[in-house]
PDB file of N, CA and C in Angstrom:
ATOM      1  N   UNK A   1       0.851  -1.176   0.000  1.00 58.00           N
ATOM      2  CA  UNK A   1       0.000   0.000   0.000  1.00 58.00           C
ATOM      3  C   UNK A   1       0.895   1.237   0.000  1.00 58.00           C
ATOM      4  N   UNK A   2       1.046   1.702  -1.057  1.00 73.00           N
ATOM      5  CA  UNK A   2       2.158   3.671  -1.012  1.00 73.00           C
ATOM      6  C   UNK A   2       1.116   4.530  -0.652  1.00 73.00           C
ATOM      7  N   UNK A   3       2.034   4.820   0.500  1.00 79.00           N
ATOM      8  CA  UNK A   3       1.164   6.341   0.894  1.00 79.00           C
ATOM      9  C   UNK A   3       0.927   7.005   0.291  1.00 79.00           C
ATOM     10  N   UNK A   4       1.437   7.535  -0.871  1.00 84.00           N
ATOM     11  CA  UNK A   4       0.904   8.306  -1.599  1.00 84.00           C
ATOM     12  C   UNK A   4       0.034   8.041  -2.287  1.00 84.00           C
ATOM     13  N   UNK A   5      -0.623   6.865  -1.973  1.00 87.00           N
ATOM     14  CA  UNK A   5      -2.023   7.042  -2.827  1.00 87.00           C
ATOM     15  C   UNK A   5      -3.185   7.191  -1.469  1.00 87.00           C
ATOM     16  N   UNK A   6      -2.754   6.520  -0.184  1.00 87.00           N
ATOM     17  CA  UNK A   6      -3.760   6.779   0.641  1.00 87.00           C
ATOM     18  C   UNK A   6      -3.695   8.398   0.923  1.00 87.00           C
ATOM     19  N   UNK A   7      -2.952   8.900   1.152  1.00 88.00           N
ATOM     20  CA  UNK A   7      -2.812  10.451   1.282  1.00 88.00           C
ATOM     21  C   UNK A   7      -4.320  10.969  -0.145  1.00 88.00           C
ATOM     22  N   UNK A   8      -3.591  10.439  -1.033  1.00 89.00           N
ATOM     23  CA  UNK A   8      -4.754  11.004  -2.467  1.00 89.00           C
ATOM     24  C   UNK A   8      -6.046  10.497  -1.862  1.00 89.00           C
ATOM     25  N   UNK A   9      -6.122   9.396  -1.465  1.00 91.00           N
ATOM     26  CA  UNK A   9      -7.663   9.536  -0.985  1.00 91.00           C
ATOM     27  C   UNK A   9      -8.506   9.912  -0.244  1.00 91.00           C
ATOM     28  N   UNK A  10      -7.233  10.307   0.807  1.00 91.00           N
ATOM     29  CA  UNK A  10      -7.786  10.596   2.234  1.00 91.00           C
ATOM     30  C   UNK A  10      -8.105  12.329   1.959  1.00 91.00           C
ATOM     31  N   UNK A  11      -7.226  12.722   1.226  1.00 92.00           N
ATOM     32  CA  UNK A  11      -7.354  14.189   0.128  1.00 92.00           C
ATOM     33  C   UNK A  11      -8.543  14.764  -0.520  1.00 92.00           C
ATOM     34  N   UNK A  12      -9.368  13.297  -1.518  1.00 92.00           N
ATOM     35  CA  UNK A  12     -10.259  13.515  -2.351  1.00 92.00           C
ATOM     36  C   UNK A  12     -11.212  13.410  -1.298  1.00 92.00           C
ATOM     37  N   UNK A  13     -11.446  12.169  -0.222  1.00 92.00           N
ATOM     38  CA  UNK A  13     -12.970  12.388   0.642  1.00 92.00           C
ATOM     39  C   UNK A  13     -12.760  13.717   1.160  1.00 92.00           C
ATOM     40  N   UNK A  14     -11.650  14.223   1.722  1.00 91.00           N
ATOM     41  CA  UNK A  14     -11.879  15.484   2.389  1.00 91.00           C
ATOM     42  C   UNK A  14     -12.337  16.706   1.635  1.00 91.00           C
ATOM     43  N   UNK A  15     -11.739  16.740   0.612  1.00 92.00           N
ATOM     44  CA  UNK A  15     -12.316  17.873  -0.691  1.00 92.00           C
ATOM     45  C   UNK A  15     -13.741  17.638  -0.806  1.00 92.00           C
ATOM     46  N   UNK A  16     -14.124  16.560  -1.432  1.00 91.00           N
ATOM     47  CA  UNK A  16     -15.501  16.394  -1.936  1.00 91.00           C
ATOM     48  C   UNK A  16     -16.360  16.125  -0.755  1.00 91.00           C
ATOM     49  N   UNK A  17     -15.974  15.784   0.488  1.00 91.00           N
ATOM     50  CA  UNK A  17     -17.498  16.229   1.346  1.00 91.00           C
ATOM     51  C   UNK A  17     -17.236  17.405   2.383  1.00 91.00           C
ATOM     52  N   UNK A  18     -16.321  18.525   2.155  1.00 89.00           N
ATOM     53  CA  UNK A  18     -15.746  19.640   2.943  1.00 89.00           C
ATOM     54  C   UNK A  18     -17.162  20.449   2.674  1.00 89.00           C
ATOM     55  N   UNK A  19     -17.317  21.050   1.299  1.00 86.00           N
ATOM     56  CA  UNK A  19     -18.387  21.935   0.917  1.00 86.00           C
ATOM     57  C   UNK A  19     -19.902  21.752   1.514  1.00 86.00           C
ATOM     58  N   UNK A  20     -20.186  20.171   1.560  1.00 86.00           N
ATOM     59  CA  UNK A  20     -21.511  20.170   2.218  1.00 86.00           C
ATOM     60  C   UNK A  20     -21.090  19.865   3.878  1.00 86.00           C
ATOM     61  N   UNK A  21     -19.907  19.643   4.001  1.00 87.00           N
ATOM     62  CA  UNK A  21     -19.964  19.478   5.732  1.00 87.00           C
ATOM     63  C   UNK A  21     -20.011  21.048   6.164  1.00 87.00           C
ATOM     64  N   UNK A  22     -19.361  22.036   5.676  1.00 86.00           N
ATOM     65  CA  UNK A  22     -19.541  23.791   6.089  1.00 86.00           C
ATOM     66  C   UNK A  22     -21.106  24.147   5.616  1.00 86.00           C
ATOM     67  N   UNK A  23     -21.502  23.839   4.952  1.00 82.00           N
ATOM     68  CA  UNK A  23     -22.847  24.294   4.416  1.00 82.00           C
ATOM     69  C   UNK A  23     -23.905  24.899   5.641  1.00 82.00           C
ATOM     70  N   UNK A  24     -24.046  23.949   6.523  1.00 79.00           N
ATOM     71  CA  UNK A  24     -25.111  24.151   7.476  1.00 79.00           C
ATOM     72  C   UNK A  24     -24.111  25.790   8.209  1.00 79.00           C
ATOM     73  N   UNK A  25     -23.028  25.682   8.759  1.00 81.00           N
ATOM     74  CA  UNK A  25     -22.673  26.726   8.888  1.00 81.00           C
ATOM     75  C   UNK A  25     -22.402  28.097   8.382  1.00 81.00           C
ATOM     76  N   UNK A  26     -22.799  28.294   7.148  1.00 80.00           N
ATOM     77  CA  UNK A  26     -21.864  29.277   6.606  1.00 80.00           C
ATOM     78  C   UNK A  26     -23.621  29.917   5.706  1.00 80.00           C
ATOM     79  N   UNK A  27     -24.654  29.240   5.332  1.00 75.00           N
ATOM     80  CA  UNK A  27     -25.828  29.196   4.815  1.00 75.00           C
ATOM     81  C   UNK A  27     -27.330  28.789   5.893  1.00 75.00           C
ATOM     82  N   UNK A  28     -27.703  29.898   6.065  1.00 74.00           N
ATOM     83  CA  UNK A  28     -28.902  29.716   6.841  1.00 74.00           C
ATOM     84  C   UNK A  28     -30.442  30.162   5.682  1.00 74.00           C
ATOM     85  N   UNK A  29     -30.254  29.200   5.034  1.00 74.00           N
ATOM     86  CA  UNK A  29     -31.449  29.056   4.035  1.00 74.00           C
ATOM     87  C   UNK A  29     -32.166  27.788   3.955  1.00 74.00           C
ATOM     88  N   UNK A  30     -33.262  27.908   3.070  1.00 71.00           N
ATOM     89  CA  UNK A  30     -34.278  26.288   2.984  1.00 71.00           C
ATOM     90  C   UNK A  30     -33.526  25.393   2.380  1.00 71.00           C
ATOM     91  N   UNK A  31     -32.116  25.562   1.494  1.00 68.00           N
ATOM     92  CA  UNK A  31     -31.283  24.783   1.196  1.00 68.00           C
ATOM     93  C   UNK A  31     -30.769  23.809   2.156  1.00 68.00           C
ATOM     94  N   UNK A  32     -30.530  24.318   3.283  1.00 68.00           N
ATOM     95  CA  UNK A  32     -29.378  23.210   3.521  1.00 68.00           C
ATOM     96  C   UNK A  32     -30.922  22.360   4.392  1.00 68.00           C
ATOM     97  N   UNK A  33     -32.159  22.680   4.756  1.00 71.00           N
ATOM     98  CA  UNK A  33     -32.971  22.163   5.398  1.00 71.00           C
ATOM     99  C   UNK A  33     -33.245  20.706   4.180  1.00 71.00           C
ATOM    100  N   UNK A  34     -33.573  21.268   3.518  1.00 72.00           N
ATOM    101  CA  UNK A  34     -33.589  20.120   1.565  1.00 72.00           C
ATOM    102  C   UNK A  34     -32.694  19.253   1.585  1.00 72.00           C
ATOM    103  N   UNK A  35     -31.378  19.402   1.655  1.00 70.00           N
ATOM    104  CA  UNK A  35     -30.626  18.818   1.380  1.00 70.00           C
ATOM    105  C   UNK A  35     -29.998  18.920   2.975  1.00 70.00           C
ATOM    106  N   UNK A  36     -30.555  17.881   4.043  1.00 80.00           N
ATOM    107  CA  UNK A  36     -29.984  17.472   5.447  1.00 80.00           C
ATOM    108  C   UNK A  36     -30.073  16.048   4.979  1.00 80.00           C
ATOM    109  N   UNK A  37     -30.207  15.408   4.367  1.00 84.00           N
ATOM    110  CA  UNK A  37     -29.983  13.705   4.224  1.00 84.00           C
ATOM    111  C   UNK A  37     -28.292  13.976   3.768  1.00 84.00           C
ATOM    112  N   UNK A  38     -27.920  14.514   2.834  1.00 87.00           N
ATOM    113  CA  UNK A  38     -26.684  14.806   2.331  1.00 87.00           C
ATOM    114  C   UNK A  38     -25.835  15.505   2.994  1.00 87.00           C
ATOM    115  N   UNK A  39     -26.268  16.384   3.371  1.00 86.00           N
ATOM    116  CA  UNK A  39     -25.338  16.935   4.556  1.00 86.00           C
ATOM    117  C   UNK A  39     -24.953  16.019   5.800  1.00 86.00           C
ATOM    118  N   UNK A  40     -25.821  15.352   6.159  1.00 90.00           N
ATOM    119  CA  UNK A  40     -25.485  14.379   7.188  1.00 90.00           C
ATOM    120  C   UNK A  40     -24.703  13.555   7.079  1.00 90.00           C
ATOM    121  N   UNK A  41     -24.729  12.685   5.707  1.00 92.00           N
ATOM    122  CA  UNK A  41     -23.770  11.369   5.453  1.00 92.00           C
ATOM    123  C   UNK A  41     -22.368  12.395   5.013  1.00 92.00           C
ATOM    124  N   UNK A  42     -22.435  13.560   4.241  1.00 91.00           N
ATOM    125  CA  UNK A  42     -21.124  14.202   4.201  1.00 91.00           C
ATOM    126  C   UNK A  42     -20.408  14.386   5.738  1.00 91.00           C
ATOM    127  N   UNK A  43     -21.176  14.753   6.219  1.00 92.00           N
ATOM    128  CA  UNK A  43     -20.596  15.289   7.682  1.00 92.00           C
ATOM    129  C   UNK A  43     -20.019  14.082   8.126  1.00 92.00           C
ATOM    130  N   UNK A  44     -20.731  12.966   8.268  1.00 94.00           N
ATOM    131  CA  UNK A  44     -20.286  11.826   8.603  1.00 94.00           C
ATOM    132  C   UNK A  44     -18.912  10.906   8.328  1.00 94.00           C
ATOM    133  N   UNK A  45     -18.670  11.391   6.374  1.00 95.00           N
ATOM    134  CA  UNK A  45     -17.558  10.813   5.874  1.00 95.00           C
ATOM    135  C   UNK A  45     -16.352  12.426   6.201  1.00 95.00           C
ATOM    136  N   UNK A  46     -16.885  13.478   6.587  1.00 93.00           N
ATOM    137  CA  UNK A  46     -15.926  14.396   6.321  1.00 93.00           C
ATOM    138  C   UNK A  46     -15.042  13.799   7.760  1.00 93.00           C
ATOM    139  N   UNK A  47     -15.736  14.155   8.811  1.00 94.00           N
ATOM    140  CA  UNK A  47     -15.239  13.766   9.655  1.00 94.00           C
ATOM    141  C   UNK A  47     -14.714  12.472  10.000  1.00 94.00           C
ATOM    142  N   UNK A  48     -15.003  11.316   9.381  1.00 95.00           N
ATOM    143  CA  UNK A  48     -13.984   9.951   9.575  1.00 95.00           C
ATOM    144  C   UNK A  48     -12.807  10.203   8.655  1.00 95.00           C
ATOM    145  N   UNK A  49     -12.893  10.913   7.726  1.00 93.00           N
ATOM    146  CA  UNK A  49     -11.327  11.117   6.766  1.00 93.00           C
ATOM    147  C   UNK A  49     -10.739  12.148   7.648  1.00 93.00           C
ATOM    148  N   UNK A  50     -11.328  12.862   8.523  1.00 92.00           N
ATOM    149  CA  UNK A  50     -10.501  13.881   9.238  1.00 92.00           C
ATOM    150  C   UNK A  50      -9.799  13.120  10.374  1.00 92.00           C
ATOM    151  N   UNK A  51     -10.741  12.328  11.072  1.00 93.00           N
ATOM    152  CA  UNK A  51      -9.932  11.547  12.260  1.00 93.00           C
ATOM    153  C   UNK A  51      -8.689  10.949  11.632  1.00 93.00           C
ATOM    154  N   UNK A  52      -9.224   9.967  10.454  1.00 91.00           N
ATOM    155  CA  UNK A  52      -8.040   9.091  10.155  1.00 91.00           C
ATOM    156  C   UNK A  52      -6.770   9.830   9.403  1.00 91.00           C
ATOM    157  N   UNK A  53      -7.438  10.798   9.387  1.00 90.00           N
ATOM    158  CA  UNK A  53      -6.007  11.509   8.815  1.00 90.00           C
ATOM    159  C   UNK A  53      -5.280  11.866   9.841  1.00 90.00           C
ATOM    160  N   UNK A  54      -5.827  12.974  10.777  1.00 90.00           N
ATOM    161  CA  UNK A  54      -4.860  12.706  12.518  1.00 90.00           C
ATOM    162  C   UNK A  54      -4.143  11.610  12.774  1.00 90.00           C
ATOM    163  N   UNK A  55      -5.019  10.915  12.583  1.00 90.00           N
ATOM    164  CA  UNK A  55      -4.580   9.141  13.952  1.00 90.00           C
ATOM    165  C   UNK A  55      -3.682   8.289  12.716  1.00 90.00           C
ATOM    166  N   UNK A  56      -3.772   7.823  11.609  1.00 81.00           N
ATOM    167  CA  UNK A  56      -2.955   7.124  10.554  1.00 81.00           C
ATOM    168  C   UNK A  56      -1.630   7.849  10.031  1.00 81.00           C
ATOM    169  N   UNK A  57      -1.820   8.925  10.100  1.00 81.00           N
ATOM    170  CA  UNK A  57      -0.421   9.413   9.301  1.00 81.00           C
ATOM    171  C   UNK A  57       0.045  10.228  10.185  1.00 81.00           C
ATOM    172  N   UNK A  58       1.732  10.273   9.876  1.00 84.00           N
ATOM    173  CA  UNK A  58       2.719  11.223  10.382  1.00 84.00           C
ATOM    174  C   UNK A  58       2.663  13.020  10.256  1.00 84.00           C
ATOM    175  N   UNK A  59       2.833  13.505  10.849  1.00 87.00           N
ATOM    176  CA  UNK A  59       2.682  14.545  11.026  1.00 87.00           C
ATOM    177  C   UNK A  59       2.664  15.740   9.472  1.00 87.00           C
ATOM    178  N   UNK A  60       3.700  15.194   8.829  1.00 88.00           N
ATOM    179  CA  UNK A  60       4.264  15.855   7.724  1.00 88.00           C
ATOM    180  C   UNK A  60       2.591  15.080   6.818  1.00 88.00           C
ATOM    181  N   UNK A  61       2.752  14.286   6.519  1.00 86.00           N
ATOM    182  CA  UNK A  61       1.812  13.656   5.910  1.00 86.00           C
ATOM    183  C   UNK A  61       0.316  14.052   6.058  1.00 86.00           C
ATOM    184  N   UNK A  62      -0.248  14.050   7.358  1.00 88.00           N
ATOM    185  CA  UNK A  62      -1.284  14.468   7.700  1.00 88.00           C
ATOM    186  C   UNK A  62      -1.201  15.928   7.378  1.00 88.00           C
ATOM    187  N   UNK A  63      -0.316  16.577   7.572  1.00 89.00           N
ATOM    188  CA  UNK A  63      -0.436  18.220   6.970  1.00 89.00           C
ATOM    189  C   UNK A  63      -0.853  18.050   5.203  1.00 89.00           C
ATOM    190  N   UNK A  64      -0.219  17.512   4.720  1.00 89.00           N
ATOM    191  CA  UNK A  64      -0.204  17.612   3.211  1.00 89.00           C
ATOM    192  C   UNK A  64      -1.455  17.137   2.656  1.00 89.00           C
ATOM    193  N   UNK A  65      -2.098  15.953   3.501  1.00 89.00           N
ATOM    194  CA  UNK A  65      -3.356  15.824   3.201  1.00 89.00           C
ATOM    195  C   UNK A  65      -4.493  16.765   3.019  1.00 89.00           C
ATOM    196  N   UNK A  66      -4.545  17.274   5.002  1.00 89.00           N
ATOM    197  CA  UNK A  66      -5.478  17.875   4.674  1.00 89.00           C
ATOM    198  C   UNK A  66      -5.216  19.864   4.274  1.00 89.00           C
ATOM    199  N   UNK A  67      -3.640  19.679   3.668  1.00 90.00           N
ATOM    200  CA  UNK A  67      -3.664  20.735   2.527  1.00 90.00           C
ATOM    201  C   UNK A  67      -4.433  20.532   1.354  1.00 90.00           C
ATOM    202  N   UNK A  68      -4.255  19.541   0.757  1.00 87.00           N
ATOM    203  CA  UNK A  68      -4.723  19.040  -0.260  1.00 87.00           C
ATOM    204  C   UNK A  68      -5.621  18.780  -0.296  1.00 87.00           C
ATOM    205  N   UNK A  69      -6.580  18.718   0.765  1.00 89.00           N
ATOM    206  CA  UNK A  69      -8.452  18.553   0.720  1.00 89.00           C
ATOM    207  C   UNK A  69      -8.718  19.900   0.732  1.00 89.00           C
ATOM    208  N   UNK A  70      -8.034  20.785   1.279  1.00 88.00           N
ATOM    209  CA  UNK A  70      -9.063  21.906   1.392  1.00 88.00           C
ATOM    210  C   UNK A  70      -8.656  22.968   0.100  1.00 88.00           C
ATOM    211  N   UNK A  71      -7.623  22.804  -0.798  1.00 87.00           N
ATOM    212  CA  UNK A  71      -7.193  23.071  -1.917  1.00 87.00           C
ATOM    213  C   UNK A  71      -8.227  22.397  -3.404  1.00 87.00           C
ATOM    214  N   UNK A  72      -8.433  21.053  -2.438  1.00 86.00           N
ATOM    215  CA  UNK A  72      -9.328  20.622  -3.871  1.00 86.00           C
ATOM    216  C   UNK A  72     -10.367  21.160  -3.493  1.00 86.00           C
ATOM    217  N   UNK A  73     -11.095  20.909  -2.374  1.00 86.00           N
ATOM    218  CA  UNK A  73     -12.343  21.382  -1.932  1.00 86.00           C
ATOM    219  C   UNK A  73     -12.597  22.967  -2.779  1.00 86.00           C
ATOM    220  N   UNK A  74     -11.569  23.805  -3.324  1.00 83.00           N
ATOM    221  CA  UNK A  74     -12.246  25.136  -4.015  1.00 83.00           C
ATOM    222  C   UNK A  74     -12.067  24.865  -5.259  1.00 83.00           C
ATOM    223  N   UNK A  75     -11.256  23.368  -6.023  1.00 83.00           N
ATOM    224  CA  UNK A  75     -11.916  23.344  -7.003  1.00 83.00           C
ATOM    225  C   UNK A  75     -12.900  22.539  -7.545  1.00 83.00           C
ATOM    226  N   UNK A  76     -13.401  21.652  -6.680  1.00 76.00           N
ATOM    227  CA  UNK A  76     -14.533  21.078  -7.160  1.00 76.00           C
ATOM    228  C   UNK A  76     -15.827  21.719  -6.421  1.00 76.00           C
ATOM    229  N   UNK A  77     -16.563  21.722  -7.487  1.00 72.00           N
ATOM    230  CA  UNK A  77     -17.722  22.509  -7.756  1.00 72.00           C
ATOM    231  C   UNK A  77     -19.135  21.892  -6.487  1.00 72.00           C
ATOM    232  N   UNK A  78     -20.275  22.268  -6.067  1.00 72.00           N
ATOM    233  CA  UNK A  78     -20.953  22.020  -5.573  1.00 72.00           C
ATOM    234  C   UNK A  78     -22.113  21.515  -6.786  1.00 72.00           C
ATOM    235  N   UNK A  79     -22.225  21.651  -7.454  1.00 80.00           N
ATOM    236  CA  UNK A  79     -23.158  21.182  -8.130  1.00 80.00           C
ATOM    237  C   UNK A  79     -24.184  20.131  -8.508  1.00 80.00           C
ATOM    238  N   UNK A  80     -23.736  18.871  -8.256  1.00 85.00           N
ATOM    239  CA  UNK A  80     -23.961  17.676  -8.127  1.00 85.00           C
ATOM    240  C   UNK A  80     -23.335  17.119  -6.665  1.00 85.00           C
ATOM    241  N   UNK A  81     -24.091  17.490  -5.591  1.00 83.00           N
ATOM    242  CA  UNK A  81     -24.328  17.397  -4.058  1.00 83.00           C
ATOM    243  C   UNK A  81     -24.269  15.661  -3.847  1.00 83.00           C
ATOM    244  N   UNK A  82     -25.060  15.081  -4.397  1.00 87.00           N
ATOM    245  CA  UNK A  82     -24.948  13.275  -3.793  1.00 87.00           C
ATOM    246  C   UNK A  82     -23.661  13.013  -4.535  1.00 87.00           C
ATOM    247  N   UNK A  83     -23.678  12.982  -5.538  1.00 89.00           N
ATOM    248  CA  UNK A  83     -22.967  12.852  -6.405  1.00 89.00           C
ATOM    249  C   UNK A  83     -21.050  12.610  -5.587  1.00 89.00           C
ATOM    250  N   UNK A  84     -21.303  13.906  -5.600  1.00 88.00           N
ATOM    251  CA  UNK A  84     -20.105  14.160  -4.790  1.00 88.00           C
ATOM    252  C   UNK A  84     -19.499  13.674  -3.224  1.00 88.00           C
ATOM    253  N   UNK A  85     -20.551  13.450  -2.696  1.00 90.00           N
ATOM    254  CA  UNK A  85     -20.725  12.905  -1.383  1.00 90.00           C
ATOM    255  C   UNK A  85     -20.770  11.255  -1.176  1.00 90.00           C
ATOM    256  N   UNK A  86     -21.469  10.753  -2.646  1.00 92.00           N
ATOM    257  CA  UNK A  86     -20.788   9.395  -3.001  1.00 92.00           C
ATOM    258  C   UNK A  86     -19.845   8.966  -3.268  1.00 92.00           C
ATOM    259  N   UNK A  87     -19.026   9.787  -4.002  1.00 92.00           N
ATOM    260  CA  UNK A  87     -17.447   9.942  -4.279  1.00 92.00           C
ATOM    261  C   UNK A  87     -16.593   9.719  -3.499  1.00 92.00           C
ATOM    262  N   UNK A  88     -16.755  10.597  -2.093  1.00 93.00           N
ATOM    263  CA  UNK A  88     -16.299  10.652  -1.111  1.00 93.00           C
ATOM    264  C   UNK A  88     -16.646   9.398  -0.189  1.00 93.00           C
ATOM    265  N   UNK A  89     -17.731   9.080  -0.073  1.00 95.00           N
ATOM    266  CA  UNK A  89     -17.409   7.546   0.556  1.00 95.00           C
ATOM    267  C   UNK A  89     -17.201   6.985   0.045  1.00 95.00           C
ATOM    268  N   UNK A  90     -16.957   6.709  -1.625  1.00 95.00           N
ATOM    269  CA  UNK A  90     -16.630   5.545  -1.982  1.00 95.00           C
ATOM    270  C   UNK A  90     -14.833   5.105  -2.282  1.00 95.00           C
ATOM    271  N   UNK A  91     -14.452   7.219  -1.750  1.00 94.00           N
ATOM    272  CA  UNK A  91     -12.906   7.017  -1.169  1.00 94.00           C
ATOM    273  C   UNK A  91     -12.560   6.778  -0.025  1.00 94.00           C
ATOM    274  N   UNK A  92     -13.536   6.437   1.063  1.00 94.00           N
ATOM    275  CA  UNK A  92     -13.170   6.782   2.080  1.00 94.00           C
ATOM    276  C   UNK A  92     -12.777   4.988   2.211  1.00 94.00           C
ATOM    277  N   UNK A  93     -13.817   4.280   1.513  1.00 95.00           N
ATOM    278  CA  UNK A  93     -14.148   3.173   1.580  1.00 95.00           C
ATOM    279  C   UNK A  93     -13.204   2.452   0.996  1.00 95.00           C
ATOM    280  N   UNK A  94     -12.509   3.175  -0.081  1.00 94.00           N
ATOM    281  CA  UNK A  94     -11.520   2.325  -0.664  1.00 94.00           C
ATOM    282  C   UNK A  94     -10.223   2.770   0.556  1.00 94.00           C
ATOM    283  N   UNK A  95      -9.844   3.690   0.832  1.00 92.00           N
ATOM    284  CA  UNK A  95      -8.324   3.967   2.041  1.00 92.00           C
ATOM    285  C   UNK A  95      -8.868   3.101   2.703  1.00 92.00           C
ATOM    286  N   UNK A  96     -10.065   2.720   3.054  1.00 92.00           N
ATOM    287  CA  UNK A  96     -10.126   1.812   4.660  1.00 92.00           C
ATOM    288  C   UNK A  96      -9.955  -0.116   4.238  1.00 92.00           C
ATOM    289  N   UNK A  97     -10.238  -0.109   2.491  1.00 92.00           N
ATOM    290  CA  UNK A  97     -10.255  -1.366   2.126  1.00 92.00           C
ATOM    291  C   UNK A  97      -8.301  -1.441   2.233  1.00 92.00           C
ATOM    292  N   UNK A  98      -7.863  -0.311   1.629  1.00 89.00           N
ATOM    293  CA  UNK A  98      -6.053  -0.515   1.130  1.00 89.00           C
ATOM    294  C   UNK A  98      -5.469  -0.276   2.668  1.00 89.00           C
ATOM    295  N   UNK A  99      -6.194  -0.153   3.734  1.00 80.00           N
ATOM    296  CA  UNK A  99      -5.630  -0.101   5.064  1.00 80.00           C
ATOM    297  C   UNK A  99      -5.323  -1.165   5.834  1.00 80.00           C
TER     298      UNK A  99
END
């Protein structure tokens, strides 16, 4: 297993469910009330790629990660909300299968 690919994944869940895990905070509209099924399971995967990024990797490593989530996180788009939030568990799911 090269870290550098778990780093990339632990990278991509954090990018792609960052936008709907801030949502409820940052937006007080009927949006994020609509879309609380999605916000929830994001919140859910944002935060297990956040733990395991603390607790699995070295210090240097865990920095670069979650540089790299919150770097992708402004370039991928909100647009397709499940979409994206499936993505993200289905990286979270693969680092925990290559773990």
């Amino acid at each position: 297993m090269p870290p550098v690919l778990t780093d990339l994944l632990l990278s991509a869940t954090l990018a792609l469910s960052l936008r709907r895990f801030i949502l409820p905070y940052m937006v007080e509209d009927d949006i994020v009330r609509v879309s609380a099924p999605v916000t929830m399971v994001a919140s859910a995967v944002f935060l297990a790629a956040l733990a395991l990024t603390c607790a699995d990797k070295s210090f240097w490593s865990a920095g670069a990660t979650l540089a790299g989530g919150a770097l992708l996180a402004f370039v991928f788009g909100d647009r397709w909300p499940k979409l994206a939030v499936t993505a993200a568990a289905a990286c979270l799911l693969a680092y925990l299968g290559m773990r």
